[in-house]
mmCIF file of C-alpha atoms in Angstrom:
data_model
loop_
_atom_site.group_PDB
_atom_site.id
_atom_site.type_symbol
_atom_site.label_atom_id
_atom_site.label_comp_id
_atom_site.label_asym_id
_atom_site.label_seq_id
_atom_site.Cartn_x
_atom_site.Cartn_y
_atom_site.Cartn_z
ATOM 1 C CA MET M 20 -19.221 35.035 -43.189
ATOM 2 C CA LYS M 21 -19.118 31.311 -42.472
ATOM 3 C CA SER M 22 -22.348 29.566 -41.591
ATOM 4 C CA GLN M 23 -22.736 28.039 -38.160
ATOM 5 C CA VAL M 24 -22.452 24.567 -39.684
ATOM 6 C CA GLN M 25 -19.219 25.455 -41.496
ATOM 7 C CA LYS M 26 -17.733 26.869 -38.305
ATOM 8 C CA PHE M 27 -18.858 23.849 -36.320
ATOM 9 C CA VAL M 28 -17.376 21.411 -38.850
ATOM 10 C CA GLY M 29 -14.071 23.278 -38.757
ATOM 11 C CA TYR M 30 -13.884 23.098 -34.976
ATOM 12 C CA LEU M 31 -14.849 19.414 -34.958
ATOM 13 C CA LEU M 32 -12.097 18.538 -37.424
ATOM 14 C CA ALA M 33 -9.602 20.612 -35.437
ATOM 15 C CA GLY M 34 -10.591 18.841 -32.232
ATOM 16 C CA ASP M 35 -11.363 22.244 -30.719
ATOM 17 C CA GLN M 36 -13.901 21.252 -28.077
ATOM 18 C CA ASP M 37 -14.347 24.668 -26.499
ATOM 19 C CA SER M 38 -14.903 26.502 -29.792
ATOM 20 C CA ALA M 39 -17.333 23.820 -30.961
ATOM 21 C CA TRP M 40 -19.247 24.267 -27.706
ATOM 22 C CA GLU M 41 -19.315 28.037 -28.240
ATOM 23 C CA VAL M 42 -21.148 27.473 -31.536
ATOM 24 C CA VAL M 43 -23.787 25.470 -29.668
ATOM 25 C CA LEU M 44 -24.084 28.239 -27.078
ATOM 26 C CA GLU M 45 -24.620 30.767 -29.870
ATOM 27 C CA GLU M 46 -27.448 28.607 -31.194
ATOM 28 C CA ILE M 47 -29.011 28.456 -27.731
ATOM 29 C CA GLN M 48 -28.741 32.229 -27.358
ATOM 30 C CA GLN M 49 -30.551 32.612 -30.678
ATOM 31 C CA GLY M 50 -33.475 30.664 -29.261
ATOM 32 C CA LYS M 51 -32.772 27.300 -30.868
ATOM 33 C CA ASN M 52 -34.170 24.289 -29.034
ATOM 34 C CA SER M 53 -32.685 20.808 -28.753
ATOM 35 C CA LEU M 54 -34.319 19.556 -31.949
ATOM 36 C CA ASP M 55 -32.945 22.492 -33.930
ATOM 37 C CA ILE M 56 -29.459 21.926 -32.554
ATOM 38 C CA TYR M 57 -29.507 18.156 -33.031
ATOM 39 C CA GLU M 58 -30.927 18.156 -36.559
ATOM 40 C CA ASN M 59 -29.826 21.408 -38.182
ATOM 41 C CA LEU M 60 -26.401 21.831 -36.603
ATOM 42 C CA ILE M 61 -24.984 18.558 -35.323
ATOM 43 C CA THR M 62 -26.558 16.072 -37.743
ATOM 44 C CA THR M 63 -25.800 18.309 -40.706
ATOM 45 C CA ALA M 64 -22.207 18.806 -39.561
ATOM 46 C CA MET M 65 -21.601 15.087 -39.114
ATOM 47 C CA ARG M 66 -23.017 14.387 -42.567
ATOM 48 C CA VAL M 67 -20.668 16.985 -44.011
ATOM 49 C CA THR M 68 -17.669 15.318 -42.367
ATOM 50 C CA GLY M 69 -18.872 11.922 -43.583
ATOM 51 C CA ASP M 70 -19.126 13.243 -47.133
ATOM 52 C CA MET M 71 -15.649 14.748 -46.827
ATOM 53 C CA TRP M 72 -14.267 11.363 -45.813
ATOM 54 C CA GLU M 73 -16.028 9.578 -48.687
ATOM 55 C CA GLU M 74 -14.521 12.118 -51.097
ATOM 56 C CA ASN M 75 -11.035 11.631 -49.577
ATOM 57 C CA ILE M 76 -10.916 15.252 -48.451
ATOM 58 C CA ILE M 77 -10.213 14.130 -44.889
ATOM 59 C CA SER M 78 -8.732 10.933 -43.457
ATOM 60 C CA VAL M 79 -10.434 8.377 -41.248
ATOM 61 C CA ALA M 80 -8.350 9.793 -38.384
ATOM 62 C CA ASP M 81 -9.802 13.247 -39.061
ATOM 63 C CA GLU M 82 -13.308 11.806 -39.004
ATOM 64 C CA HIS M 83 -12.593 10.134 -35.670
ATOM 65 C CA VAL M 84 -11.374 13.429 -34.216
ATOM 66 C CA ALA M 85 -14.607 15.075 -35.378
ATOM 67 C CA THR M 86 -16.673 12.283 -33.834
ATOM 68 C CA THR M 87 -14.974 12.378 -30.440
ATOM 69 C CA THR M 88 -15.210 16.178 -30.352
ATOM 70 C CA CYS M 89 -18.906 16.016 -31.210
ATOM 71 C CA ASP M 90 -19.416 13.373 -28.527
ATOM 72 C CA TYR M 91 -17.880 15.762 -25.992
ATOM 73 C CA VAL M 92 -20.175 18.587 -27.139
ATOM 74 C CA LEU M 93 -23.263 16.400 -26.730
ATOM 75 C CA THR M 94 -22.197 15.316 -23.252
ATOM 76 C CA ARG M 95 -21.603 18.938 -22.281
ATOM 77 C CA TYR M 96 -24.972 19.917 -23.722
ATOM 78 C CA ARG M 97 -26.631 17.229 -21.624
ATOM 79 C CA PHE M 98 -25.185 18.711 -18.446
ATOM 80 C CA TYR M 99 -25.949 22.253 -19.600
ATOM 81 C CA LYS M 100 -29.593 21.276 -20.026
ATOM 82 C CA LYS M 101 -29.457 19.340 -16.736
ATOM 83 C CA ILE M 102 -31.124 16.392 -18.398
ATOM 84 C CA GLN M 103 -31.831 13.719 -15.815
ATOM 85 C CA GLY M 104 -30.202 10.506 -16.957
ATOM 86 C CA HIS M 105 -32.099 8.236 -14.585
ATOM 87 C CA ALA M 106 -35.814 8.838 -14.484
ATOM 88 C CA SER M 107 -38.173 7.339 -11.913
ATOM 89 C CA ASP M 108 -38.638 3.591 -11.830
ATOM 90 C CA THR M 109 -42.142 4.037 -13.227
ATOM 91 C CA ALA M 110 -40.955 5.978 -16.291
ATOM 92 C CA PRO M 111 -40.957 4.176 -19.650
ATOM 93 C CA ARG M 112 -37.637 2.589 -20.582
ATOM 94 C CA ALA M 113 -35.684 2.985 -23.821
ATOM 95 C CA LEU M 114 -32.775 0.723 -24.781
ATOM 96 C CA LEU M 115 -30.574 2.150 -27.545
ATOM 97 C CA LEU M 116 -27.787 0.456 -29.481
ATOM 98 C CA CYS M 117 -25.943 0.219 -32.777
ATOM 99 C CA LEU M 118 -25.897 -3.055 -34.698
ATOM 100 C CA GLU M 119 -22.807 -5.232 -34.582
ATOM 101 C CA GLN M 120 -19.917 -3.600 -36.493
ATOM 102 C CA GLU M 121 -21.850 -0.321 -36.714
ATOM 103 C CA GLN M 122 -19.514 2.317 -35.297
ATOM 104 C CA HIS M 123 -21.493 5.511 -35.945
ATOM 105 C CA PHE M 124 -23.156 6.364 -32.645
ATOM 106 C CA ILE M 125 -23.576 10.159 -32.585
ATOM 107 C CA GLY M 126 -27.085 10.077 -34.046
ATOM 108 C CA LEU M 127 -28.157 7.464 -31.534
ATOM 109 C CA LYS M 128 -26.723 9.516 -28.684
ATOM 110 C CA MET M 129 -28.944 12.426 -29.747
ATOM 111 C CA VAL M 130 -31.879 10.011 -29.756
ATOM 112 C CA ALA M 131 -30.998 9.015 -26.187
ATOM 113 C CA LEU M 132 -30.877 12.660 -25.113
ATOM 114 C CA LEU M 133 -34.245 13.330 -26.715
ATOM 115 C CA PHE M 134 -35.811 10.391 -24.875
ATOM 116 C CA GLU M 135 -34.331 11.699 -21.624
ATOM 117 C CA GLU M 136 -35.781 15.152 -22.256
ATOM 118 C CA HIS M 137 -39.180 13.484 -22.564
ATOM 119 C CA GLY M 138 -38.730 11.825 -19.168
ATOM 120 C CA TRP M 139 -37.743 8.335 -20.268
ATOM 121 C CA ASN M 140 -35.306 6.106 -18.421
ATOM 122 C CA THR M 141 -32.654 5.335 -21.042
ATOM 123 C CA ARG M 142 -29.784 2.926 -21.467
ATOM 124 C CA PHE M 143 -27.440 3.950 -24.251
ATOM 125 C CA LEU M 144 -25.311 0.935 -25.165
ATOM 126 C CA GLY M 145 -23.352 2.686 -27.893
ATOM 127 C CA ALA M 146 -21.662 1.249 -30.957
ATOM 128 C CA ASN M 147 -21.108 -2.288 -32.217
ATOM 129 C CA LEU M 148 -23.315 -4.396 -29.935
ATOM 130 C CA PRO M 149 -23.735 -8.059 -30.944
ATOM 131 C CA LEU M 150 -27.309 -9.334 -30.911
ATOM 132 C CA GLU M 151 -26.779 -11.831 -28.093
ATOM 133 C CA TYR M 152 -25.873 -9.020 -25.681
ATOM 134 C CA ALA M 153 -28.698 -6.787 -26.862
ATOM 135 C CA GLU M 154 -31.154 -9.638 -26.312
ATOM 136 C CA LYS M 155 -29.753 -10.402 -22.854
ATOM 137 C CA MET M 156 -30.028 -6.771 -21.767
ATOM 138 C CA ALA M 157 -33.572 -6.516 -23.120
ATOM 139 C CA ILE M 158 -34.658 -9.668 -21.279
ATOM 140 C CA GLU M 159 -33.214 -8.393 -18.000
ATOM 141 C CA TRP M 160 -34.324 -4.758 -18.238
ATOM 142 C CA LYS M 161 -37.628 -5.156 -20.134
ATOM 143 C CA PRO M 162 -37.576 -1.885 -22.106
ATOM 144 C CA HIS M 163 -40.716 -0.408 -23.606
ATOM 145 C CA MET M 164 -38.729 0.597 -26.685
ATOM 146 C CA VAL M 165 -35.555 -0.702 -28.319
ATOM 147 C CA GLY M 166 -33.854 1.659 -30.758
ATOM 148 C CA LEU M 167 -31.489 0.279 -33.405
ATOM 149 C CA SER M 168 -29.118 2.416 -35.444
ATOM 150 C CA VAL M 169 -27.677 1.494 -38.848
ATOM 151 C CA SER M 170 -25.920 3.902 -41.186
ATOM 152 C CA ILE M 171 -23.751 1.672 -43.395
ATOM 153 C CA PRO M 172 -25.490 -0.172 -46.289
ATOM 154 C CA TYR M 173 -23.667 -3.490 -45.849
ATOM 155 C CA HIS M 174 -24.855 -3.693 -42.234
ATOM 156 C CA ILE M 175 -28.525 -3.738 -43.251
ATOM 157 C CA GLU M 176 -28.634 -7.511 -43.826
ATOM 158 C CA ARG M 177 -27.985 -8.005 -40.118
ATOM 159 C CA LEU M 178 -31.014 -5.890 -39.190
ATOM 160 C CA ALA M 179 -33.569 -8.637 -39.887
ATOM 161 C CA GLU M 180 -32.010 -10.907 -37.269
ATOM 162 C CA TYR M 181 -32.188 -8.157 -34.641
ATOM 163 C CA THR M 182 -35.819 -7.219 -35.291
ATOM 164 C CA LYS M 183 -36.941 -10.859 -35.476
ATOM 165 C CA THR M 184 -35.271 -11.701 -32.163
ATOM 166 C CA LEU M 185 -36.513 -8.600 -30.336
ATOM 167 C CA ASP M 186 -40.066 -9.175 -31.568
ATOM 168 C CA LYS M 187 -40.117 -12.499 -29.721
ATOM 169 C CA LEU M 188 -39.506 -10.904 -26.323
ATOM 170 C CA GLU M 189 -42.231 -10.877 -23.691
ATOM 171 C CA PRO M 190 -43.430 -8.269 -23.136
ATOM 172 C CA ARG M 191 -42.665 -7.215 -26.702
ATOM 173 C CA PRO M 192 -41.019 -3.783 -26.902
ATOM 174 C CA THR M 193 -41.601 -1.308 -29.687
ATOM 175 C CA VAL M 194 -38.611 -1.707 -32.011
ATOM 176 C CA MET M 195 -37.450 1.425 -33.798
ATOM 177 C CA VAL M 196 -34.847 1.678 -36.547
ATOM 178 C CA GLY M 197 -33.091 4.937 -37.319
ATOM 179 C CA GLY M 198 -30.054 6.240 -39.142
ATOM 180 C CA ARG M 199 -29.289 8.250 -42.245
ATOM 181 C CA LEU M 200 -30.258 5.362 -44.549
ATOM 182 C CA VAL M 201 -33.862 5.158 -43.357
ATOM 183 C CA SER M 202 -34.940 8.021 -45.611
ATOM 184 C CA GLN M 203 -32.954 6.624 -48.561
ATOM 185 C CA ILE M 204 -33.601 2.868 -48.597
ATOM 186 C CA ASP M 205 -36.728 0.728 -48.185
ATOM 187 C CA PHE M 206 -36.046 -1.167 -44.968
ATOM 188 C CA ARG M 207 -39.334 -3.070 -44.896
ATOM 189 C CA SER M 208 -37.894 -6.388 -46.094
ATOM 190 C CA TYR M 209 -35.470 -6.314 -43.153
ATOM 191 C CA CYS M 210 -38.066 -5.451 -40.497
ATOM 192 C CA SER M 211 -41.151 -7.009 -39.005
ATOM 193 C CA GLU M 212 -44.628 -5.555 -39.350
ATOM 194 C CA HIS M 213 -44.231 -4.104 -35.862
ATOM 195 C CA THR M 214 -40.986 -2.209 -36.550
ATOM 196 C CA ARG M 215 -41.078 1.584 -36.588
ATOM 197 C CA LEU M 216 -38.824 3.395 -39.045
ATOM 198 C CA ILE M 217 -37.638 6.805 -37.863
ATOM 199 C CA PRO M 218 -36.234 9.033 -40.635
ATOM 200 C CA ASP M 219 -35.338 11.982 -38.389
ATOM 201 C CA LEU M 220 -35.558 13.394 -34.883
ATOM 202 C CA TYR M 221 -38.597 15.532 -35.683
ATOM 203 C CA GLN M 222 -40.581 12.367 -36.429
ATOM 204 C CA LEU M 223 -39.267 10.784 -33.250
ATOM 205 C CA ASN M 224 -40.251 13.829 -31.224
ATOM 206 C CA ASN M 225 -43.800 13.608 -32.602
ATOM 207 C CA TRP M 226 -43.937 9.949 -31.596
ATOM 208 C CA LEU M 227 -42.719 10.752 -28.084
ATOM 209 C CA ILE M 228 -45.331 13.476 -27.647
ATOM 210 C CA SER M 229 -48.065 11.132 -28.833
ATOM 211 C CA TYR M 230 -46.791 8.297 -26.635
ATOM 212 C CA HIS M 231 -47.268 10.378 -23.513
ATOM 213 C CA LYS M 232 -50.763 11.254 -24.687
ATOM 214 C CA GLY M 233 -51.517 7.563 -25.123
ATOM 215 C CA VAL M 234 -51.944 7.921 -28.878
ATOM 216 C CA GLU M 235 -50.383 5.468 -31.321
ATOM 217 C CA VAL M 236 -48.850 7.197 -34.320
ATOM 218 C CA ASN M 237 -47.281 6.006 -37.560
ATOM 219 C CA VAL M 238 -43.899 7.625 -38.089
ATOM 220 C CA ASP M 239 -42.568 5.360 -40.815
ATOM 221 C CA ALA M 240 -40.805 6.933 -43.757
#
């Protein structure tokens, strides 16, 4: 019998949105919560497809089909959970974006959903956002947290410019960096002393719980 991840990967690559959603529903019916689904099903499945592309088992077109299908599943899950996308004006604000030329946004979308589940007002700016536009949005909206996603090694050099610029904002937001590389590479030389490194969604969830309790926690890898 195929594992749930294997089934999910197959449906993603086939572009079968409804069958992929059925796998998520099965997980829900088995008592899995959002963290379980995000980390153990969706994140694992997307890493499998990424590995398949790197090994030339699938084409870049196949990977794009998997990504767009997964994006649909996450959007449908958001409505299924009835997550409120716009919290009250007094709720903390999270601004989420991928570095310039960084196209992998699925992980960051799950981060946005997790923030929403914790009652945050989020703005998900998606993939490939140049620094000048990220800075402009942050100045206008004044987020409490800015989340940056990087998953390709040759994009890391650009990270230092983002964190340095965002650290100069007043009021200064908490800057978080996430992506599959965080648990594999030492990012410290590309970040400021204030930057938080988030290796996975479980660590982020712990930070969110502590934030609402007014407790500062260290979640760095």
